[in-house]
Coordinates of C-alpha atoms and ligand atoms in Angstrom, one line a residue:
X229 CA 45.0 -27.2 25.1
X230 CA 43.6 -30.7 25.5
X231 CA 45.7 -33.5 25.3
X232 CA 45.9 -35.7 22.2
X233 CA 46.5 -38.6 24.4
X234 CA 43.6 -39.3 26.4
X235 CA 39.9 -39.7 25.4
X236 CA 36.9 -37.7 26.4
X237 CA 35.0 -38.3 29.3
X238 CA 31.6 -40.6 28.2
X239 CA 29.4 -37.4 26.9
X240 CA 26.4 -37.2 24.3
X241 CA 26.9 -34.8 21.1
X242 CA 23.8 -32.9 20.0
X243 CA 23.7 -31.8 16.9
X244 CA 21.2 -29.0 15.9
X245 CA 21.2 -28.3 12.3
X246 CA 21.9 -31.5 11.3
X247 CA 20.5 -31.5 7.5
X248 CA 22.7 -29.0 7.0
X249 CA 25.8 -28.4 5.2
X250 CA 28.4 -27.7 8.1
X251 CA 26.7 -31.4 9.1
X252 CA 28.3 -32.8 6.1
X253 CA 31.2 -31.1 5.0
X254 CA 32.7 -30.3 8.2
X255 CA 31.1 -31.7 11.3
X256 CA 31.0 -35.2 10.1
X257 CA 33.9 -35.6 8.6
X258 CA 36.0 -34.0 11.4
X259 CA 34.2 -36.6 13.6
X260 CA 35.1 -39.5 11.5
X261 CA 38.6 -38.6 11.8
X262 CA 38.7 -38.3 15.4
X263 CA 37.2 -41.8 15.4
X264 CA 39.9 -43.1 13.3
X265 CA 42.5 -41.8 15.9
X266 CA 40.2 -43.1 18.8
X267 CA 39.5 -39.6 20.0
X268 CA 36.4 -39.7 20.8
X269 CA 35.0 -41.1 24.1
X270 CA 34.5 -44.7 24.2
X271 CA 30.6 -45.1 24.2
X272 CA 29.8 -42.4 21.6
X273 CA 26.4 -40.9 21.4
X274 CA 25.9 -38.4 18.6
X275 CA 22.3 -37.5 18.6
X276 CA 21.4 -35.6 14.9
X277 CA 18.6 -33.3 15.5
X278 CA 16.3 -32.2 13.0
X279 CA 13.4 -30.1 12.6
X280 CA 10.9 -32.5 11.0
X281 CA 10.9 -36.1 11.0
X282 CA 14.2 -37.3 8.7
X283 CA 14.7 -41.0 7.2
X284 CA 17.7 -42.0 9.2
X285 CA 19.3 -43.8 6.6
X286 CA 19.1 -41.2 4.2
X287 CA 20.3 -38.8 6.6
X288 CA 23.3 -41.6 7.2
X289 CA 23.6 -41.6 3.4
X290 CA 23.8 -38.3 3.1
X291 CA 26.6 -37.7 5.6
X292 CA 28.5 -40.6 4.6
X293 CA 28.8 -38.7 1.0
X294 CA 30.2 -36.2 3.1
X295 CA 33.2 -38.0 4.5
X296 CA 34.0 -39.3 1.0
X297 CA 33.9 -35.9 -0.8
X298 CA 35.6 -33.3 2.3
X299 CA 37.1 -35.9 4.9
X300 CA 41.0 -35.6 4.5
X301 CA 41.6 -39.3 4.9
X302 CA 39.6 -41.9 2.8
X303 CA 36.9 -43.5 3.9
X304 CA 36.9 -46.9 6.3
X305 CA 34.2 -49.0 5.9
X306 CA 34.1 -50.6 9.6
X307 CA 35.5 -46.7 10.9
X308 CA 31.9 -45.6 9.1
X309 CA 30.5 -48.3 10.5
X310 CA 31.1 -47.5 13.8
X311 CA 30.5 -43.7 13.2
X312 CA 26.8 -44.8 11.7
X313 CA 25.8 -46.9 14.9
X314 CA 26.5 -44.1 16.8
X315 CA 24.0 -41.7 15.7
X316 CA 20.5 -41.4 16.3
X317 CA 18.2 -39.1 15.0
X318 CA 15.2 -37.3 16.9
X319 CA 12.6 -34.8 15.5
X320 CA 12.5 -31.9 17.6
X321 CA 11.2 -28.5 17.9
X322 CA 14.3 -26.7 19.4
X323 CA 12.7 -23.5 20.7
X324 CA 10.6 -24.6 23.0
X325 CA 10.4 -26.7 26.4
X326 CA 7.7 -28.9 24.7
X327 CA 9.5 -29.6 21.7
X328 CA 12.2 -30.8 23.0
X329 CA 10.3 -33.3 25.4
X330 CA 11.4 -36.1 22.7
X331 CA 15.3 -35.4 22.9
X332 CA 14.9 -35.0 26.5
X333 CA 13.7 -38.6 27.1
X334 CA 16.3 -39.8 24.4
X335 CA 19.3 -38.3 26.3
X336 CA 18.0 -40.1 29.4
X337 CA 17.9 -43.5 27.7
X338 CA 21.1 -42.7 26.3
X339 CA 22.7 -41.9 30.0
X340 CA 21.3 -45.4 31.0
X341 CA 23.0 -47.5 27.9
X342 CA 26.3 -45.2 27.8
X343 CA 27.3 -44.0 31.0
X344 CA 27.2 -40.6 29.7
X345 CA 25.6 -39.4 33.0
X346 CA 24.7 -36.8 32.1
X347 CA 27.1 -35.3 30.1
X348 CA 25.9 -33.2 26.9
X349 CA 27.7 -31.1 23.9
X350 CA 25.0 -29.2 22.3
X351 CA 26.1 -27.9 18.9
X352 CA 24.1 -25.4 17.7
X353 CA 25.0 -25.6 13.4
X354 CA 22.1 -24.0 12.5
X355 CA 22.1 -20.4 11.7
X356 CA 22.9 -17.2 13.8
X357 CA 19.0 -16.1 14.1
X358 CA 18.4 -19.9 16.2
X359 CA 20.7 -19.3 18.6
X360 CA 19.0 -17.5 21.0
X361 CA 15.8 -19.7 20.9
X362 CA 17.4 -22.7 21.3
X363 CA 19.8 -21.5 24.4
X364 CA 16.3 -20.8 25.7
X365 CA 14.5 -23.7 24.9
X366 CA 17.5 -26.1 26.3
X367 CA 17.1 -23.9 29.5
X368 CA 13.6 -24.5 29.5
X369 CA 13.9 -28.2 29.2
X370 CA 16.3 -28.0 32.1
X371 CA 19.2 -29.6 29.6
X372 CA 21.5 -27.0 30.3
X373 CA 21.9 -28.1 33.7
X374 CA 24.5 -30.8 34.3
X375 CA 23.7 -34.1 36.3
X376 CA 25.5 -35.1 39.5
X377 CA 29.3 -34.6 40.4
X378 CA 30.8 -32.8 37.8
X379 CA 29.0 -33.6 34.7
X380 CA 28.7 -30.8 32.1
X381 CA 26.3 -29.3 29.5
X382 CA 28.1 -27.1 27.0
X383 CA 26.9 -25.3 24.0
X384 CA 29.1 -24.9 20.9
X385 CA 28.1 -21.5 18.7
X386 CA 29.3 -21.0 15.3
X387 CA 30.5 -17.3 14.4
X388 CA 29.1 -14.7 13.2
X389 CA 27.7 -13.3 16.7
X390 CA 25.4 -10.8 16.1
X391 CA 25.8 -8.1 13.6
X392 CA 27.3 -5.4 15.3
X393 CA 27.9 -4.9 19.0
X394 CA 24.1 -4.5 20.3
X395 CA 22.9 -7.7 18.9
X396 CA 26.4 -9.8 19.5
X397 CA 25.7 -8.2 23.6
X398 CA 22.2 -9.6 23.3
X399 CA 23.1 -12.9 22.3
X400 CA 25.5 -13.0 24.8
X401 CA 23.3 -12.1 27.4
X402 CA 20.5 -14.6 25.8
X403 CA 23.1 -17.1 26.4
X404 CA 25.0 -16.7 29.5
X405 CA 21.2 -16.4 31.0
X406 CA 21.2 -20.2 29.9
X407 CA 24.6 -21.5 30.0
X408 CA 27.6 -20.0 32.2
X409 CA 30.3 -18.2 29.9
X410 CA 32.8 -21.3 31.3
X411 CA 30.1 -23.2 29.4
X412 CA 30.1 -21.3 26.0
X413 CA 32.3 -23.0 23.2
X414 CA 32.2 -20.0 20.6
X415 CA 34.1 -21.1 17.5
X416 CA 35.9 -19.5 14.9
X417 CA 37.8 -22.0 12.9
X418 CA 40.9 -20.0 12.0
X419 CA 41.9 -20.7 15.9
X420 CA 41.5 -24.4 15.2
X421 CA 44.0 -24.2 12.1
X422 CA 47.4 -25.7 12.9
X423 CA 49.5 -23.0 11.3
X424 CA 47.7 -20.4 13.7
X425 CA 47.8 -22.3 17.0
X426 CA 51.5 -22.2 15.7
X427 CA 51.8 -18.7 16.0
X428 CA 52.1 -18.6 20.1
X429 CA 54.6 -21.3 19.8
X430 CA 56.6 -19.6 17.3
X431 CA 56.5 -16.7 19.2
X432 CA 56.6 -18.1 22.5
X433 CA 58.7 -20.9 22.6
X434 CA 61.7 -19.2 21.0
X435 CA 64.0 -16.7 22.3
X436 CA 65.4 -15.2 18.7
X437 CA 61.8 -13.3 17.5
X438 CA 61.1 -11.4 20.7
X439 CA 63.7 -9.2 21.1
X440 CA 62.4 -8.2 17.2
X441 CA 58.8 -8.8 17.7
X442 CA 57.4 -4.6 18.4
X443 CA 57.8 -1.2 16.8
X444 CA 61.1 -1.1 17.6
X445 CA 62.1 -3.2 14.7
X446 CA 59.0 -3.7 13.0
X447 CA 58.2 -1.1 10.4
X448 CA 54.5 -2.6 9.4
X449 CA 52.5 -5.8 9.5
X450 CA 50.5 -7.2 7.0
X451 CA 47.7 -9.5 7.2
X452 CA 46.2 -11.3 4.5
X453 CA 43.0 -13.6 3.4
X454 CA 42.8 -14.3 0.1
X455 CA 39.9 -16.4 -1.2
X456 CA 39.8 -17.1 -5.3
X457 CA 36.2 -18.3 -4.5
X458 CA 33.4 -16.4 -5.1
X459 CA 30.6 -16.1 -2.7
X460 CA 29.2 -20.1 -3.6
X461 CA 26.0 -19.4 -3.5
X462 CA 25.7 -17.5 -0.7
X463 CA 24.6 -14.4 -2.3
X464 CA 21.5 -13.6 0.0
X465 CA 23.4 -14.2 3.5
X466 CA 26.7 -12.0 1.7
X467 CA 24.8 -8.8 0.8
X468 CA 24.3 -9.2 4.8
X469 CA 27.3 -9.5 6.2
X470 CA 30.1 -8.4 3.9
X471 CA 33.7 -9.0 3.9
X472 CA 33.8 -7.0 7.0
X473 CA 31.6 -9.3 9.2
X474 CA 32.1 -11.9 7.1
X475 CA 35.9 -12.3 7.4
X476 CA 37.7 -9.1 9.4
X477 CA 35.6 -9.1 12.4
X478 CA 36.6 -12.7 13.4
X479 CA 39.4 -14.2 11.7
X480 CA 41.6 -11.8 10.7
X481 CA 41.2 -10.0 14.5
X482 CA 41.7 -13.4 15.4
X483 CA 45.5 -13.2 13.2
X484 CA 45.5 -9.7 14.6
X485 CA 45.7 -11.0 18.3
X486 CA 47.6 -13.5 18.3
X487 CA 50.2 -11.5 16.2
X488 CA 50.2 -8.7 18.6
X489 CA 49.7 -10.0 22.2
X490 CA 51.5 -10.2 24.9
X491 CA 53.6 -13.6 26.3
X492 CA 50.7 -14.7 28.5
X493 CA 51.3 -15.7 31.8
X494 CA 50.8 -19.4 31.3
X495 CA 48.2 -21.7 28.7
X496 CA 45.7 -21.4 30.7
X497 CA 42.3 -21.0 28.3
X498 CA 41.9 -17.5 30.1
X499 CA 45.5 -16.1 30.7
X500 CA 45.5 -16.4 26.3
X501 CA 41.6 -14.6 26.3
X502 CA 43.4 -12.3 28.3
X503 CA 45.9 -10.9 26.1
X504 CA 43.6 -10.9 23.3
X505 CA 41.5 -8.9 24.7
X506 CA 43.8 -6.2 25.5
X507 CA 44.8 -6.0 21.7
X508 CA 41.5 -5.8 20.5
X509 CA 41.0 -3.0 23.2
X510 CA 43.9 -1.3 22.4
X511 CA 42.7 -0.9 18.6
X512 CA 42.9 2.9 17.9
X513 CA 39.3 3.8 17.1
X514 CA 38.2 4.6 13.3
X515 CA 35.5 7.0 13.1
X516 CA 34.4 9.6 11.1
X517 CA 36.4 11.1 8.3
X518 CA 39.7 8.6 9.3
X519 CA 37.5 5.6 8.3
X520 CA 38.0 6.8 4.2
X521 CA 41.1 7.5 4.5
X522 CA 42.4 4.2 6.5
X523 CA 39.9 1.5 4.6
X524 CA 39.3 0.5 1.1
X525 CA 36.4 -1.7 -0.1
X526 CA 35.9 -2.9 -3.1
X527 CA 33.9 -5.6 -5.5
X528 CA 34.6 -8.3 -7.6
X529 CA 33.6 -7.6 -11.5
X530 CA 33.5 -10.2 -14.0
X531 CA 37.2 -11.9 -14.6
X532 CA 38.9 -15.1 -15.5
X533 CA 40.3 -17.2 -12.8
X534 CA 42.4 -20.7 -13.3
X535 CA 41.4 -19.8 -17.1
X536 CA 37.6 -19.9 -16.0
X537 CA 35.5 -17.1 -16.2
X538 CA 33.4 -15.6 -13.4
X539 CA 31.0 -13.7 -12.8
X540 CA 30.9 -10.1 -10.9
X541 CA 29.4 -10.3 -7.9
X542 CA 26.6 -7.8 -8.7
X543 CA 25.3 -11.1 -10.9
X544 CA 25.6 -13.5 -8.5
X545 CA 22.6 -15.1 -7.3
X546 CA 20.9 -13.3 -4.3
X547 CA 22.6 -10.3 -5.0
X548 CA 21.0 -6.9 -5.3
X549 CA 22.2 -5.4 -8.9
X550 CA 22.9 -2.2 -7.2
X551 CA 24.5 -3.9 -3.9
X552 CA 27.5 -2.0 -2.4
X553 CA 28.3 -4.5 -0.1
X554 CA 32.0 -5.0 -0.1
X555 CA 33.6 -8.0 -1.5
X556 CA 36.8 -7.1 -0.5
X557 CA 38.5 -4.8 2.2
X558 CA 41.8 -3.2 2.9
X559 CA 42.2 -1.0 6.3
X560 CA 44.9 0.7 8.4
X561 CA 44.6 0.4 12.2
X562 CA 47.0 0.7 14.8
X563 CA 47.6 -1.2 18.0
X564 CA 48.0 1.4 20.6
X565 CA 50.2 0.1 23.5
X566 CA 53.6 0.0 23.9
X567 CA 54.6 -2.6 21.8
X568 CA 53.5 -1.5 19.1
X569 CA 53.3 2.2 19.1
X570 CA 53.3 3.6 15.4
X571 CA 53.4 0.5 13.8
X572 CA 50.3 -0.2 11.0
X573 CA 48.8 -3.1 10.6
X574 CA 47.5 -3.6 7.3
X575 CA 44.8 -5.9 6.7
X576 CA 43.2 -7.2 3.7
X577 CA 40.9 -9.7 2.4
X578 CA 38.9 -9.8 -0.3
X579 CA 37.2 -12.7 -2.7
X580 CA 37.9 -13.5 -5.9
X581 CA 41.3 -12.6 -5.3
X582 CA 44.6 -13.9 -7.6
X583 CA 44.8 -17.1 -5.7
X584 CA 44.1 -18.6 -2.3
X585 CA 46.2 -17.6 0.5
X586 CA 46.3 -16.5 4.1
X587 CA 49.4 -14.6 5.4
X588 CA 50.9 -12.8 8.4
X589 CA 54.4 -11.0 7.5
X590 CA 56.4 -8.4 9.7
X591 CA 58.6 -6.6 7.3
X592 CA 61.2 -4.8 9.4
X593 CA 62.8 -1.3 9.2
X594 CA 65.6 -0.1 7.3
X595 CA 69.4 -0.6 8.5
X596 CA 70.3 2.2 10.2
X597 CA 73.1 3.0 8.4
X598 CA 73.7 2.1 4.8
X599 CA 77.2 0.2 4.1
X600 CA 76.3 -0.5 0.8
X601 CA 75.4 2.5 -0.7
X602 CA 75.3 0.8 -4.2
X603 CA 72.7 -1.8 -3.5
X604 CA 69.2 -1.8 -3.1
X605 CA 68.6 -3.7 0.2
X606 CA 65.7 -5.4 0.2
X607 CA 63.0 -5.1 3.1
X608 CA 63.5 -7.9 5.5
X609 CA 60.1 -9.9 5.9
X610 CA 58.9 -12.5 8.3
X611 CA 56.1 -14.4 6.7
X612 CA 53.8 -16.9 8.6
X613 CA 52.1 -18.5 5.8
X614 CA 48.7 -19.6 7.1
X615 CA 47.4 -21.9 4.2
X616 CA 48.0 -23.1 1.5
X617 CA 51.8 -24.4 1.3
X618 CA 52.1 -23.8 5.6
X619 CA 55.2 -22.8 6.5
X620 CA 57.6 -19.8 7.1
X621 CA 59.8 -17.6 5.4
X622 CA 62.8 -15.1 6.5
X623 CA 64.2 -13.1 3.8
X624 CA 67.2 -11.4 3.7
X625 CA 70.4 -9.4 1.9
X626 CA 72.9 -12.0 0.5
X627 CA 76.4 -11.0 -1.1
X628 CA 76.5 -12.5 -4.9
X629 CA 79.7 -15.3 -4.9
X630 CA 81.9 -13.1 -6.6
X631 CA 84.6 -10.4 -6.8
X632 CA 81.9 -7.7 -7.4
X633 CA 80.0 -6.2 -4.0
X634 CA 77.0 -7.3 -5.5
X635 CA 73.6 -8.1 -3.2
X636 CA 70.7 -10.1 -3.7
X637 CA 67.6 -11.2 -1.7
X638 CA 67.7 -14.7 -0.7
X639 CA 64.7 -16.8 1.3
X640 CA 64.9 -19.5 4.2
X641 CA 62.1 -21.4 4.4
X642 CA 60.5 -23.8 6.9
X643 CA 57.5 -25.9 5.3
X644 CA 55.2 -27.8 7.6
X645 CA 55.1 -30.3 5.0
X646 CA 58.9 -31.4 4.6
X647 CA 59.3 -31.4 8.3
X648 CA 56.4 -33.2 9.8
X649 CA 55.3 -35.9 7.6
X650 CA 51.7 -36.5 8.9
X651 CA 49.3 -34.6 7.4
X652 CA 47.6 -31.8 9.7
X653 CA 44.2 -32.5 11.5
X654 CA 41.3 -30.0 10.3
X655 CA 40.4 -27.3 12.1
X656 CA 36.8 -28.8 13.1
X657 CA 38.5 -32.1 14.6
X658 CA 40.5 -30.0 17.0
X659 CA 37.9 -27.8 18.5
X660 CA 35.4 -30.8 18.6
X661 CA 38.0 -32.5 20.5
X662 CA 38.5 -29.2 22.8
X663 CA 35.3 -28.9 23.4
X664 CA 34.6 -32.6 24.5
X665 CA 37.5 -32.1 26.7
X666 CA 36.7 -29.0 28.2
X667 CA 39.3 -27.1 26.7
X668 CA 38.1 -23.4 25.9
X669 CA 41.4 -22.0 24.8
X670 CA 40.7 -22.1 21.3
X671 CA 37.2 -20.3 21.2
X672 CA 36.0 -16.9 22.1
X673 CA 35.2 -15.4 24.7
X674 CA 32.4 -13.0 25.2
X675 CA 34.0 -9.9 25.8
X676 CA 36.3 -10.8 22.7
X677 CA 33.6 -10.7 20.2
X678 CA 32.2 -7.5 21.5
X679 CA 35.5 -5.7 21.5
X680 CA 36.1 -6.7 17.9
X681 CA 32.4 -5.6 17.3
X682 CA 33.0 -2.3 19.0
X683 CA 35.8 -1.4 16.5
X684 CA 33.6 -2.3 13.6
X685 CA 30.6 -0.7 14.7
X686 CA 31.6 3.0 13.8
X687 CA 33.1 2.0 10.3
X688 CA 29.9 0.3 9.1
X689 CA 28.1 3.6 10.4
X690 CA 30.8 5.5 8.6
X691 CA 30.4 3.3 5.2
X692 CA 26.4 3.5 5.9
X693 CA 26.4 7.3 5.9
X694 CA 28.2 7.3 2.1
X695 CA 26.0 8.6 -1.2
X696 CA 23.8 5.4 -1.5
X697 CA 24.4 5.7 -5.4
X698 CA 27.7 5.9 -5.5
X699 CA 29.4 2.5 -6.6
X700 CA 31.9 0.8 -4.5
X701 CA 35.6 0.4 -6.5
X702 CA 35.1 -2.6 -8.7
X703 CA 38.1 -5.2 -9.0
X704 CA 38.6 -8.0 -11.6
X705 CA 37.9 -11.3 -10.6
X706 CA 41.5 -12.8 -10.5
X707 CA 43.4 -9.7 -9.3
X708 CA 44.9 -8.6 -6.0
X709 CA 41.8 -6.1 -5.5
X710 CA 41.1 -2.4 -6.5
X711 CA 43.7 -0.1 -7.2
X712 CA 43.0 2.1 -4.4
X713 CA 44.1 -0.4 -1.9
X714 CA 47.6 0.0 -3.3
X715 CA 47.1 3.9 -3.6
X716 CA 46.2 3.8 0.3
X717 CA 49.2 2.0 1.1
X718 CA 51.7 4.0 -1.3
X719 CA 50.7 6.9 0.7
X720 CA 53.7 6.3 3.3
X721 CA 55.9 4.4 0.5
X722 CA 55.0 0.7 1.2
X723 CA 53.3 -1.7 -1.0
X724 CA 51.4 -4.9 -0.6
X725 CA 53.3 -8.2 -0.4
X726 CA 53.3 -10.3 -4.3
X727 CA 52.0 -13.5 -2.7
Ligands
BG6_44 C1 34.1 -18.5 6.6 C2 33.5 -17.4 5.7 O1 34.0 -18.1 7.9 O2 35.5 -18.6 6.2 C3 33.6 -17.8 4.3 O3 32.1 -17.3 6.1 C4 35.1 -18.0 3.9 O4 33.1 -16.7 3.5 C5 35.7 -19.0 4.9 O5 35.1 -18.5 2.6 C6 37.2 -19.1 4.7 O6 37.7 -20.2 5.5 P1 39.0 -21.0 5.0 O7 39.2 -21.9 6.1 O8 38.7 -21.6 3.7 O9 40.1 -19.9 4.9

């Protein structure tokens, strides 16, 4: 992963998509703060592309109401300033060779005033149905080719990628016919949260969890993303996508991999790919009658949530009154390899859940033998909390002070806050810094997002195949999800975590 210490190479930033709202509650805002740790290369170009002519100070307004509202750190008046004078603005029609003529010429002045020679970051934050195009109109223009000795042209994608695996291959292929796969920064933020890049240190700078860390000792894994949100909005792109696409396919495989690989060989970008890979490959395949019996889905109903009350997702906005698109999902799968041989993984995420939170936790197998014969022991349980309140947590069997033999489950706890005082940088300021550097560790390879495709692919065909009028399991808003999820895991005797 890039160092913190040194600044980029000289290098222009081209932002498609730059009305919109990743613009200006994460793209900006991560930017500013990289600025105020003097991350970002010395002569900074950031060149805002939009489809039709923009006012450039309302543009700047618009974004600078975006680092005060979502920027972790306050706003700096001469940081903003700094920030403002380096963007320009250009109208451009991003599809074609023609259209982008203007940006074109406006990189070229911008290699003669900032030494960037050459160098470009094109960030595509527009959405998923763009991509494609504008990898083929950059080719066109001949932007995708790098100047002289060493310069670069990379392009930074946001997920989703494609639908299912057909379309997510054709993008690739749109792509890689454009820009080299060493050239393709595919993001999915969860990689760029602090608590996950913890996970292969956790794992892999200490000796104590390995000997622990595979079906051995591990009875299960489970994996959640809870979201108390709703879908904000986003009714029409939701009845799309799903919590499946939405959620499972990236980040929680994401959580999935980097639970369950190997020790790489070393940190290089494609020795970590590597191992990921494999897990997702090794994913025993659901199909057919397995996929009801190992996954639950489920929707949010009306509810009450921090004493508010919510609507169901069937009245959302955008959302089809008859929709049985899945708000929430719960599935069994298994890891086939030798680590983990018989080992579930159980993953969930849903939204309007009980409360916000993202978890890993290995809860380990019985004691062999039972000593205490008197006492329930309690399951001992690893968790990795992802966000909020980052940290970790061991719990374990603890012997009452006392003259009785009596037991009780204790904690120990690590918190990110108590032990590191500064606060974490966002996930969007660490992979824009990656990718400036040229540091693909932390985004996704091509052949990861179709092997996470190719495991989803036969479940949606699965779910499509179900009586079209038969309603999906409805949960209150506010509650850990529909009570099948915890029928499907009482099956073999476990239960769901009480986060
Ligand atoms: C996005 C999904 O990728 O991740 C959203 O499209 C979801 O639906 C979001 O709310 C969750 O991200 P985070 O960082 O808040 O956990």
């Amino acid at each position: 992963m890039a160092s913190e210490q040194e600044t980029p190479r000289p290098c222009a930033l081209v932002l498609f998509g730059a009305t919109g709202d990743l613009m200006r509650r994460k793209l900006v805002p991560a930017l500013y703060n990289l600025l105020l740790d003097e991350m970002l290369p010395q002569c900074l170009a950031i060149v805002a592309v939009t489809r039709r002519e923009t006012d450039r100070d309302d543009l700047l307004a618009r974004l600078r109401e975006g680092i005060e509202q979502h920027s972790r750190r306050a706003l700096d008046a001469d940081v903003w300033a700094r920030l403002e004078s380096a963007i320009s603005t250009v109208a451009a029609d991003a599809e074609s060779e023609r259209g982008l003529v203007p940006l074109r010429e406006h990189l070229a002045e911008i290699d003669r005033r900032c030494d960037t020679s050459g160098n470009r970051l094109f960030y595509l934050a527009v959405p998923p149905s763009a991509y494609a195009g504008i990898a083929a109109g950059l080719g066109a223009a001949g932007l995708n080719r790098p100047g002289e000795g060493g310069t670069f042209a990379r392009i930074v994608l946001e997920k989703p990628i494609g639908r299912d695996l057909a379309s997510a291959v054709a993008l690739n292929h749109a792509v890689n016919a454009v820009f080299n796969e060493g050239s393709v920064y595919r993001i999915d933020h969860y990689l760029g949260k602090e608590t996950v890049q913890n996970l292969l240190v956790f794992r892999f700078a200490n000796a104590i969890f390995e000997p622990l860390w595979n079906h051995k000792y591990v009875d299960h894994v489970q994996i959640t993303v809870a979201e108390s949100i709703g879908v904000e909005g986003r009714g029409e792109y939701y009845e799309e996508a799903g919590t499946t696409r939405d959620m499972v396919q990236n980040h929680m495989f994401q959580l999935v991999c980097l639970t369950a690989m190997e020790p790489p060989a070393s940190l290089r970008p494609d020795a970590i790919r590597n191992e990921k890979v494999k897990v997702l490959e090794a994913l025993r395949p659901l199909e057919g009658a397995d996929v009801a019996a190992a996954t639950v889905r489920g929707q949010y109903a009306h509810g009450v949530i921090d004493g508010k009350e919510v609507s169901g997702y069937r009245e959302e906005p955008g959302v089809s009154a008859d929709s049985r698109t899945e708000t929430y999902v719960a599935a069994e799968l298994f890891v086939d390899n030798w680590r983990w041989a018989g080992v579930p993984f159980y993953l969930r995420a849903g939204k309007r859940m009980t409360k916000r939170v993202t978890e890993i936790a290995l809860r380990f197998r019985e004691v062999p033998h039972h000593l205490f014969p008197d006492a329930a022991l309690t399951t001992n349980t690893l968790a990795l909390r992802i966000q909020p309140e980052e940290g970790i947590s061991i719990k374990f069997d603890a012997k009452i002070p006392g003259t009785e033999p009596r037991i009780k489950p204790v904690e120990m706890e690590f918190d990110y806050e108590g032990s590191f005082a500064d606060g974490s940088p966002e996930a969007y300021e660490r992979l824009i810094s990656d990718a400036l550097h040229g540091d693909p560790t932390l985004f996704i390879r091509g052949d990861e997002v179709e092997a996470s495709w190719g495991w989803i692919d036969p479940l949606q065909e699965a779910w499509g195949r179900e009586e079209p009028t038969v309603a999906l399991p409805e949960y209150t808003a506010g509650t850990w999800g529909p009570a099948e999820a915890h029928v499907m895991l009482a099956r073999s005797g476990r239960t769901w975590r009480r986060l």
